[in-house]
Short mmCIF file of N, CA and C in Angstrom, two decimals:
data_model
loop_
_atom_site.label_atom_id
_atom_site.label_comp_id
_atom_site.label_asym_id
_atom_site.label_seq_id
_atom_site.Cartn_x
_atom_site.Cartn_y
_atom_site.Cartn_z
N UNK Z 1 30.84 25.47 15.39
CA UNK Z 1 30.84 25.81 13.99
C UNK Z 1 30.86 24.55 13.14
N UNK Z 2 29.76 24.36 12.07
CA UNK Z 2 30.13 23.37 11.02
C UNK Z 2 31.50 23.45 10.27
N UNK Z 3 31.85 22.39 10.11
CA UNK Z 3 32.59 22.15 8.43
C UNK Z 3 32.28 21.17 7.54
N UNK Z 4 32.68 21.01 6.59
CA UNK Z 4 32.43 20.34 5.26
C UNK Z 4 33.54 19.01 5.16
N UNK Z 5 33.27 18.27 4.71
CA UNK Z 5 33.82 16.59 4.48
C UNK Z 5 33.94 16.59 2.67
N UNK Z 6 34.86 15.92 2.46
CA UNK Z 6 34.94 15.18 1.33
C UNK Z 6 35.31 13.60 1.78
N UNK Z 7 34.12 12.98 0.92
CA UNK Z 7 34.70 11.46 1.32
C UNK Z 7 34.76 10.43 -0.34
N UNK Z 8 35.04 10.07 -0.43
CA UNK Z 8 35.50 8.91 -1.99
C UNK Z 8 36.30 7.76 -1.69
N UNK Z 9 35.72 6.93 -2.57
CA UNK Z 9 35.79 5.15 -1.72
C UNK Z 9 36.56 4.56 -3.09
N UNK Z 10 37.61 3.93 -2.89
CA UNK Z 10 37.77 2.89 -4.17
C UNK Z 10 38.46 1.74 -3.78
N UNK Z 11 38.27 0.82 -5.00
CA UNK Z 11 38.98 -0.37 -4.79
C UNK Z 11 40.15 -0.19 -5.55
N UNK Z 12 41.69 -0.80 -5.25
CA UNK Z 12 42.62 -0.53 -6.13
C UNK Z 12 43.25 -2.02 -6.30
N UNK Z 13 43.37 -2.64 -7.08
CA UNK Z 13 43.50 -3.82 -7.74
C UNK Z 13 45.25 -4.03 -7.39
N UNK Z 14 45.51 -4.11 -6.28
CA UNK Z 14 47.01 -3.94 -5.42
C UNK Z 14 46.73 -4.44 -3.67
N UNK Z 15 47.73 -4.60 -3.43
CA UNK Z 15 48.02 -5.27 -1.73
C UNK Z 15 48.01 -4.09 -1.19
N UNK Z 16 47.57 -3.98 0.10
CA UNK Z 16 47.85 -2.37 0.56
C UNK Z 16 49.10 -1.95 0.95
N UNK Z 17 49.99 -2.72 0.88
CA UNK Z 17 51.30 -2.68 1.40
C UNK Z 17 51.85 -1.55 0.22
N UNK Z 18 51.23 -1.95 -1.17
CA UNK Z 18 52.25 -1.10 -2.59
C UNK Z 18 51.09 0.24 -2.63
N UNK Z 19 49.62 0.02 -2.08
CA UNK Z 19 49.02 1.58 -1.92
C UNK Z 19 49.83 2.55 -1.07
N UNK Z 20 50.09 1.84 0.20
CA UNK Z 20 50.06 2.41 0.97
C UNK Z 20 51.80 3.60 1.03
N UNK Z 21 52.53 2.53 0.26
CA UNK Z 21 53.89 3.17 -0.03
C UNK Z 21 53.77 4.51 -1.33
N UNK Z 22 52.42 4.25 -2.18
CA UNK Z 22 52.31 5.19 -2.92
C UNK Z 22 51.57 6.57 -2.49
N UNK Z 23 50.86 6.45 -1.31
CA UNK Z 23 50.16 7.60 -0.67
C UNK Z 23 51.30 8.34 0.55
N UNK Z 24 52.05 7.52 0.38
CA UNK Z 24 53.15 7.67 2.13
C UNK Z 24 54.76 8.76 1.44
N UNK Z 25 54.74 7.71 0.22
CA UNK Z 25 56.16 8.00 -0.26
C UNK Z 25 56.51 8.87 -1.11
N UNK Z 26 57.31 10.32 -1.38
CA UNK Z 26 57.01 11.00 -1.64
C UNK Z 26 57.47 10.93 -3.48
N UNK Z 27 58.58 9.79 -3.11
CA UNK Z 27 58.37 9.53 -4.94
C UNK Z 27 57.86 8.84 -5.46
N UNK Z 28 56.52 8.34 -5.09
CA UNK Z 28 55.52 7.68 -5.43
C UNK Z 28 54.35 9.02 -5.46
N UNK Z 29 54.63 9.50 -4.55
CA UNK Z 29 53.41 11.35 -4.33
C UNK Z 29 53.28 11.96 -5.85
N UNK Z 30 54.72 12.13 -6.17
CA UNK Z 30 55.22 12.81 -7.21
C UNK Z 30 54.79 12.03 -8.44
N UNK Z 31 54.50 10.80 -8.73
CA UNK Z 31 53.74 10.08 -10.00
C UNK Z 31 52.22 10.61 -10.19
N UNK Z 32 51.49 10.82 -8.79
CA UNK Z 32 50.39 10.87 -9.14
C UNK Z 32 49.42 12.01 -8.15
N UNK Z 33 49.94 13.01 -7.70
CA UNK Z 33 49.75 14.16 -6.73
C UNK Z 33 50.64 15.59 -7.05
N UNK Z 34 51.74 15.04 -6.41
CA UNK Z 34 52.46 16.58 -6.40
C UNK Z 34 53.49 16.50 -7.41
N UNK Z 35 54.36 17.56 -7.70
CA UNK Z 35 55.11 18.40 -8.24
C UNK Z 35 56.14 17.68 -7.63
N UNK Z 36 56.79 17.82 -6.79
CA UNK Z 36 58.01 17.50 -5.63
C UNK Z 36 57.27 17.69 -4.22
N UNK Z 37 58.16 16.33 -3.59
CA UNK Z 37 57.43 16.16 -2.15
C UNK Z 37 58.59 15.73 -1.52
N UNK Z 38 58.11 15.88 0.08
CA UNK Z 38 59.26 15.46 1.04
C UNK Z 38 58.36 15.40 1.72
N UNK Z 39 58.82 13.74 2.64
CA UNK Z 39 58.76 13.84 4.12
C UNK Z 39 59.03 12.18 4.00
N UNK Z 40 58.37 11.84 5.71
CA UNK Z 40 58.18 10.34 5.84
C UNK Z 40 57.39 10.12 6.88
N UNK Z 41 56.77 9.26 6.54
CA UNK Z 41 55.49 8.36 7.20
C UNK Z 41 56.00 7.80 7.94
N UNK Z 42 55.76 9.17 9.43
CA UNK Z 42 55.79 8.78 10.44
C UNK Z 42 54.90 9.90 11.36
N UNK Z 43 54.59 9.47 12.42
CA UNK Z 43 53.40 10.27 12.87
C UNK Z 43 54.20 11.30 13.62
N UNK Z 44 53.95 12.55 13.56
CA UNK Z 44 54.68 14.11 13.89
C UNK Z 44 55.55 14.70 13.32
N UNK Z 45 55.88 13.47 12.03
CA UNK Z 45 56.95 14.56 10.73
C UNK Z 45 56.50 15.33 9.75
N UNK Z 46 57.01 16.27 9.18
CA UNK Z 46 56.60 17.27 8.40
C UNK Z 46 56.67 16.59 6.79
N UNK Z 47 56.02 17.13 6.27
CA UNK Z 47 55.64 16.92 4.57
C UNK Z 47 55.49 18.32 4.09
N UNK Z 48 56.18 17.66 3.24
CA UNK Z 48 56.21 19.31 1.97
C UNK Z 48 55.60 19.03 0.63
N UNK Z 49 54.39 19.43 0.17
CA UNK Z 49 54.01 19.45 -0.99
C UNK Z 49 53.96 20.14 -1.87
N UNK Z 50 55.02 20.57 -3.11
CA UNK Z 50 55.21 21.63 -3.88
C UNK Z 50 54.36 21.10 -5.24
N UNK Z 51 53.59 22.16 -5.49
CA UNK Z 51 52.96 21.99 -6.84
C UNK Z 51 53.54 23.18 -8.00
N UNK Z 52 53.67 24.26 -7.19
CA UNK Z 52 54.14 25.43 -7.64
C UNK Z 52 54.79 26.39 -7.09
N UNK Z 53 55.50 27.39 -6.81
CA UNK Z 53 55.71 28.71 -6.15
C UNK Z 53 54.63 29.19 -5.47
N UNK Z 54 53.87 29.36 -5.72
CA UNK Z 54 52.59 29.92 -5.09
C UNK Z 54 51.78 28.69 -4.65
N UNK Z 55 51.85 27.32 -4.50
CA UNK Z 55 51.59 26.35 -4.18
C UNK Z 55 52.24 25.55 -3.33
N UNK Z 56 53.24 26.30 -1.97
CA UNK Z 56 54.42 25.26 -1.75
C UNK Z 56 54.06 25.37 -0.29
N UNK Z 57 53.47 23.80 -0.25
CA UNK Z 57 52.30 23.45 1.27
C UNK Z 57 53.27 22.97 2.43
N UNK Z 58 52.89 22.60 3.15
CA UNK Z 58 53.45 22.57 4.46
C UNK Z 58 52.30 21.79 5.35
N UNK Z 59 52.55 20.28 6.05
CA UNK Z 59 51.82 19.61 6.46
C UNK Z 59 52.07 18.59 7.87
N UNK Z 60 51.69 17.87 8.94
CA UNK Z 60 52.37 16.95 9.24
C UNK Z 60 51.47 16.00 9.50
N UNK Z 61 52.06 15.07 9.41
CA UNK Z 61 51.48 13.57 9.90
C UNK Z 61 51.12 13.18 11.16
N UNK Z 62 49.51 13.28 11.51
CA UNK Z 62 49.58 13.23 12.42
C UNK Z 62 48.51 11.40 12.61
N UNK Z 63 48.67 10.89 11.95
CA UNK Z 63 48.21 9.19 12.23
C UNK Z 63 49.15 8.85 11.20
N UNK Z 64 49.83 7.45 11.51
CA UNK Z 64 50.33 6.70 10.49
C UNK Z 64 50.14 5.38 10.98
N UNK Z 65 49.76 4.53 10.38
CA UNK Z 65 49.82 2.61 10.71
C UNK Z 65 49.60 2.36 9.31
N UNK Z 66 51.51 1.39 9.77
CA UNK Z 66 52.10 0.42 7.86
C UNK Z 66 50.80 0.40 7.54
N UNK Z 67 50.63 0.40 6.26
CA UNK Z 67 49.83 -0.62 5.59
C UNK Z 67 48.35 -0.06 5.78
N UNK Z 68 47.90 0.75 6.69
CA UNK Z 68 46.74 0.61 7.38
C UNK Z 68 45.78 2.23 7.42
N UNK Z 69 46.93 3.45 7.86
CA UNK Z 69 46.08 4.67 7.49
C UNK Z 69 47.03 5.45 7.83
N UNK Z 70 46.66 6.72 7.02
CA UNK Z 70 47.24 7.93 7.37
C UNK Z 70 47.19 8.75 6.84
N UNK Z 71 47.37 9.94 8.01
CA UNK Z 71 46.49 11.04 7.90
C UNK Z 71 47.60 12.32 8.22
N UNK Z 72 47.06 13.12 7.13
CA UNK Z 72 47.73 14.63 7.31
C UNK Z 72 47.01 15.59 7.75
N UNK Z 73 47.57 16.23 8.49
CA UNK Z 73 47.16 18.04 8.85
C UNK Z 73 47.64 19.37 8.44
N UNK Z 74 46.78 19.52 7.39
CA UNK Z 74 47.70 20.64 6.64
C UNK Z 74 48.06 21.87 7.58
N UNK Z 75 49.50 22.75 7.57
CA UNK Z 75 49.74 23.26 8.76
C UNK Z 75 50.38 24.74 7.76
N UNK Z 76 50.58 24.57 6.62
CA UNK Z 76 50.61 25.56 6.08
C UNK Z 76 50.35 25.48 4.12
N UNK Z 77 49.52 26.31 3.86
CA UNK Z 77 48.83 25.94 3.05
C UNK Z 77 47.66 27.33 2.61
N UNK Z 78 46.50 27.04 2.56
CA UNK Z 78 45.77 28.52 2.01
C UNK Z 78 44.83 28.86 3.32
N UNK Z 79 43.68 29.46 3.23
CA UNK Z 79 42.90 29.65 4.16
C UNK Z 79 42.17 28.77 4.51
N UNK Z 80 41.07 27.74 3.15
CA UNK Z 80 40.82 26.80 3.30
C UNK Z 80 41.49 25.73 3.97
N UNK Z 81 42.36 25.42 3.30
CA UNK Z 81 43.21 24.19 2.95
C UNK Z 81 44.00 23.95 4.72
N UNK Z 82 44.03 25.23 5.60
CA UNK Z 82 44.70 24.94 6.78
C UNK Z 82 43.54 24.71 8.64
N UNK Z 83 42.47 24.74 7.68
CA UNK Z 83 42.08 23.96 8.72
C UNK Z 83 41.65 22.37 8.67
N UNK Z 84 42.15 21.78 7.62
CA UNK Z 84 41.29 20.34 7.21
C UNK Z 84 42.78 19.09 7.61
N UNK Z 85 42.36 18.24 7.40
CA UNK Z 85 42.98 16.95 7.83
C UNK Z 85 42.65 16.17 6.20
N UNK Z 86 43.49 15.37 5.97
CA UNK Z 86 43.01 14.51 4.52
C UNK Z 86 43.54 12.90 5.03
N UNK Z 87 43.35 11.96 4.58
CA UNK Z 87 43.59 10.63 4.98
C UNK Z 87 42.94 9.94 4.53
N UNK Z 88 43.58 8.47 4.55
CA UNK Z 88 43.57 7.49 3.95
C UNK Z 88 43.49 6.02 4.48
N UNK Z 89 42.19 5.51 4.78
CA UNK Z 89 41.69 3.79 5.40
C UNK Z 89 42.30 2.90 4.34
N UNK Z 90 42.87 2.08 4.53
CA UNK Z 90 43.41 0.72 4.07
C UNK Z 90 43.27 -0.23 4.20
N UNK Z 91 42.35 -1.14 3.85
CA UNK Z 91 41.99 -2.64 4.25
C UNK Z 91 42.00 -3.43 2.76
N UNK Z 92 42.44 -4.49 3.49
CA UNK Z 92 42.65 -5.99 2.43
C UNK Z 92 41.38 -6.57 2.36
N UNK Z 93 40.92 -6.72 0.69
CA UNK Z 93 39.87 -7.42 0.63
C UNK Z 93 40.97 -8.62 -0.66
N UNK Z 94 39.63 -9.32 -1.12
CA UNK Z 94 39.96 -10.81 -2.01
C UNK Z 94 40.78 -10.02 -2.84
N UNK Z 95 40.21 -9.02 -3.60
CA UNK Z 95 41.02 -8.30 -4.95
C UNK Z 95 41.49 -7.41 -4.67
N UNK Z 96 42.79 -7.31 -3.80
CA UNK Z 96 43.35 -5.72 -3.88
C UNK Z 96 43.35 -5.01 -2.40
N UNK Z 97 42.96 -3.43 -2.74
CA UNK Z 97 42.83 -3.02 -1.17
C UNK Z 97 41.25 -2.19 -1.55
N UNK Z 98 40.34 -2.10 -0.33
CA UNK Z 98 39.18 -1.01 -0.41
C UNK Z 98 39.94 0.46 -0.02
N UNK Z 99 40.58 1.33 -0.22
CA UNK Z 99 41.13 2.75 -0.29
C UNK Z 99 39.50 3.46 0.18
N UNK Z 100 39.47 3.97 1.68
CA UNK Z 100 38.30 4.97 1.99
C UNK Z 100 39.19 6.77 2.12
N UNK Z 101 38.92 7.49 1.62
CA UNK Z 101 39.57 8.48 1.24
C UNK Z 101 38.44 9.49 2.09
N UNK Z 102 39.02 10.91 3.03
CA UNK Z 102 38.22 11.96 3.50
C UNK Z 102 39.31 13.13 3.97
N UNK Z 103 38.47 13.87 3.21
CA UNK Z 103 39.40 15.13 3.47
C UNK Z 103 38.43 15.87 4.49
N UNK Z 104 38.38 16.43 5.79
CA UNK Z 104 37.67 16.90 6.81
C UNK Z 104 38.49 18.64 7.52
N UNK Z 105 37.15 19.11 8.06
CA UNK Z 105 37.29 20.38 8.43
C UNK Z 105 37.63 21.36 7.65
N UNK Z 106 36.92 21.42 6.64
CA UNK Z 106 36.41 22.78 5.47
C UNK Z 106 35.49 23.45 6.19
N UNK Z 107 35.94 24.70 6.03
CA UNK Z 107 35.04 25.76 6.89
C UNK Z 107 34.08 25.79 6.10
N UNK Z 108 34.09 26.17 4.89
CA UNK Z 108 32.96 26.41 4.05
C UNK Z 108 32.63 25.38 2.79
N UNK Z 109 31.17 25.54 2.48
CA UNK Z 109 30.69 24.52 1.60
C UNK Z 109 31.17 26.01 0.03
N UNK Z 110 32.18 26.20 -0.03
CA UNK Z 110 32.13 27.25 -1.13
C UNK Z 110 32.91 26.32 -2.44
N UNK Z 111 33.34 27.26 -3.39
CA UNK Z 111 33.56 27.04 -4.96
C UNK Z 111 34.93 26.59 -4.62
N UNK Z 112 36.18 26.17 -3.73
CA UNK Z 112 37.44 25.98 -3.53
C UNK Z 112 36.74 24.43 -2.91
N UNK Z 113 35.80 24.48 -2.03
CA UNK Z 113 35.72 22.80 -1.21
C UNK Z 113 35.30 21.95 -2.37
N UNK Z 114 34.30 22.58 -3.52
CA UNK Z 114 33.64 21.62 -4.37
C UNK Z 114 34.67 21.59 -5.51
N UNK Z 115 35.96 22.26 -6.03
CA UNK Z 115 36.60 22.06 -7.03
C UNK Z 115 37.64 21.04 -6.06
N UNK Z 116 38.07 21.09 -5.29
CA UNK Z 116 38.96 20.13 -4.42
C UNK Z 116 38.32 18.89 -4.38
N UNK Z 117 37.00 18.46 -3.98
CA UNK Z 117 36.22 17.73 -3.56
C UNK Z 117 36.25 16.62 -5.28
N UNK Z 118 36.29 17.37 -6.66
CA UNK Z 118 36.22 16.99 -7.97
C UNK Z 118 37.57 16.13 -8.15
N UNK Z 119 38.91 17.45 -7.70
CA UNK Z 119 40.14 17.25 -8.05
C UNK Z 119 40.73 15.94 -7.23
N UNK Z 120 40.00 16.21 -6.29
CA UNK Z 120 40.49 14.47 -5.55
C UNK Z 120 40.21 13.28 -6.21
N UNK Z 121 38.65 13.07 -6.60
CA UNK Z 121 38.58 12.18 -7.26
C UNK Z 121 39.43 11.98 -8.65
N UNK Z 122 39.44 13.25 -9.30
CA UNK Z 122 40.23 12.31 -10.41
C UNK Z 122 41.34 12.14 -10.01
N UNK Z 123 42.10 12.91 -8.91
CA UNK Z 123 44.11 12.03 -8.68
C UNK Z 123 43.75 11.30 -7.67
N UNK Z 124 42.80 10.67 -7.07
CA UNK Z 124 42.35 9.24 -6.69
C UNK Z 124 42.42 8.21 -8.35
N UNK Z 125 41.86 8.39 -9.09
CA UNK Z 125 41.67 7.74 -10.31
C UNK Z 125 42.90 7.35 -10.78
N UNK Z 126 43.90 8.99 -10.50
CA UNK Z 126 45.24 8.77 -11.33
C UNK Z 126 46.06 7.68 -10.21
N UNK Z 127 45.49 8.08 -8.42
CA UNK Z 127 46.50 6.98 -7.98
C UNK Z 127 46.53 5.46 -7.95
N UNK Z 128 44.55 5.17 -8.11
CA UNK Z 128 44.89 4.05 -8.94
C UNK Z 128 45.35 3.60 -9.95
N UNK Z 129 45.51 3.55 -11.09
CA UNK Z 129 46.01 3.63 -12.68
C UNK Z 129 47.12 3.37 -12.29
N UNK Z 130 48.25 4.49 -10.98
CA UNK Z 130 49.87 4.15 -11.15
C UNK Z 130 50.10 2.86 -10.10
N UNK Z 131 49.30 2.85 -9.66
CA UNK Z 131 49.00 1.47 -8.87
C UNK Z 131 49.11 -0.01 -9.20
N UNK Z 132 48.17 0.43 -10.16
CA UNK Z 132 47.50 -0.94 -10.66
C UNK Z 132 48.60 -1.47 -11.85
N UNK Z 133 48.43 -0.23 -12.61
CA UNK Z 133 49.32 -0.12 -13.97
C UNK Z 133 50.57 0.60 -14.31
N UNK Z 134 50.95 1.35 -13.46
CA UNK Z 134 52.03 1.99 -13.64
C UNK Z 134 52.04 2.93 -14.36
N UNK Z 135 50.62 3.56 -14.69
CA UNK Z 135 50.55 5.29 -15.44
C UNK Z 135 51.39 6.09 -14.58
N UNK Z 136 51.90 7.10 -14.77
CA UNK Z 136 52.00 8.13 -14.80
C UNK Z 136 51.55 9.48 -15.20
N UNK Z 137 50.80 10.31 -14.93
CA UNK Z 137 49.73 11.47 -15.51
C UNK Z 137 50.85 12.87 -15.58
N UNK Z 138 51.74 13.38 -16.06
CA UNK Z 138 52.82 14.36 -16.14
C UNK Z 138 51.93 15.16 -15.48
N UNK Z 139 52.86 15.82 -14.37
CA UNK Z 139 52.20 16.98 -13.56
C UNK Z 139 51.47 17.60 -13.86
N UNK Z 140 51.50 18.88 -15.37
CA UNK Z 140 51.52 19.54 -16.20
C UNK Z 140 49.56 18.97 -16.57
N UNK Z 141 49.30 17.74 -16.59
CA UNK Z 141 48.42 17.45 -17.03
C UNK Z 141 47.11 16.82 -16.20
N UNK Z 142 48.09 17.34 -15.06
CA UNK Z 142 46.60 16.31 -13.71
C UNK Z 142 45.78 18.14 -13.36
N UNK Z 143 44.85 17.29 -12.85
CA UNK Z 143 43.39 18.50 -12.36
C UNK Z 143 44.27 19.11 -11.09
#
């Protein structure tokens, strides 16, 4: 059976050491992703991503290297959303880090993969900004 990929590339004007604590850590999650989060970056622990009541995910880590990548498996979550993996490449260039971003194993190319596929990029955007600059986007107001 096919599935569907989301992939989005950026540079973030930061060491990957301070990306990598902002994609890992869950009060760093909470500036520029979720609602309230739990877990820790470590490979076979659980993550909790609450956006809402009717939004309250369930995930685990199944790659982690400092500095370097990691990757979740969503394990409870929607219909879509529980067969895919999402993660994050980390490499040091002159300015910053190159951030390669892919969310993988979407069953379907439907109207939930392509609004996800949108919504990433812009809280990619927002996680650079709190990165770089220290925005913050109030929950209330991210895609």
């Amino acid at each position: 059976m096919d599935s569907f990929s989301i992939y989005h590339n950026l540079t973030i004007l930061s060491a990957p050491q301070k990306v990598f604590e902002a994609i890992t850590h869950p009060e760093h999650l909470n500036h520029w992703w979720t609602k309230k989060c739990s877990g820790i970056p470590r490979e076979g622990e659980i993550y909790n991503f609450f956006f809402t009541a009717e939004y309250d995910w369930y995930s685990e880590v199944v790659k982690c290297k400092t500095n370097e990548q990691f990757y979740i498996s969503m394990t409870e979550s929607d219909a879509d959303w529980d067969s895919t993996t999402f993660g994050f490449d980390l490499k040091a260039i002159s300015d910053g880090t190159q951030l390669n971003f892919s969310h993988r194993g979407w069953p379907q190319c439907n109207e939930h993969f392509k609004r996800s596929s949108y919504c990433w990029a812009i809280l990619l955007l927002g996680l650079k900004s709190y990165v770089e600059k220290g925005i913050i986007v109030p929950f209330e107001e991210r895609q």
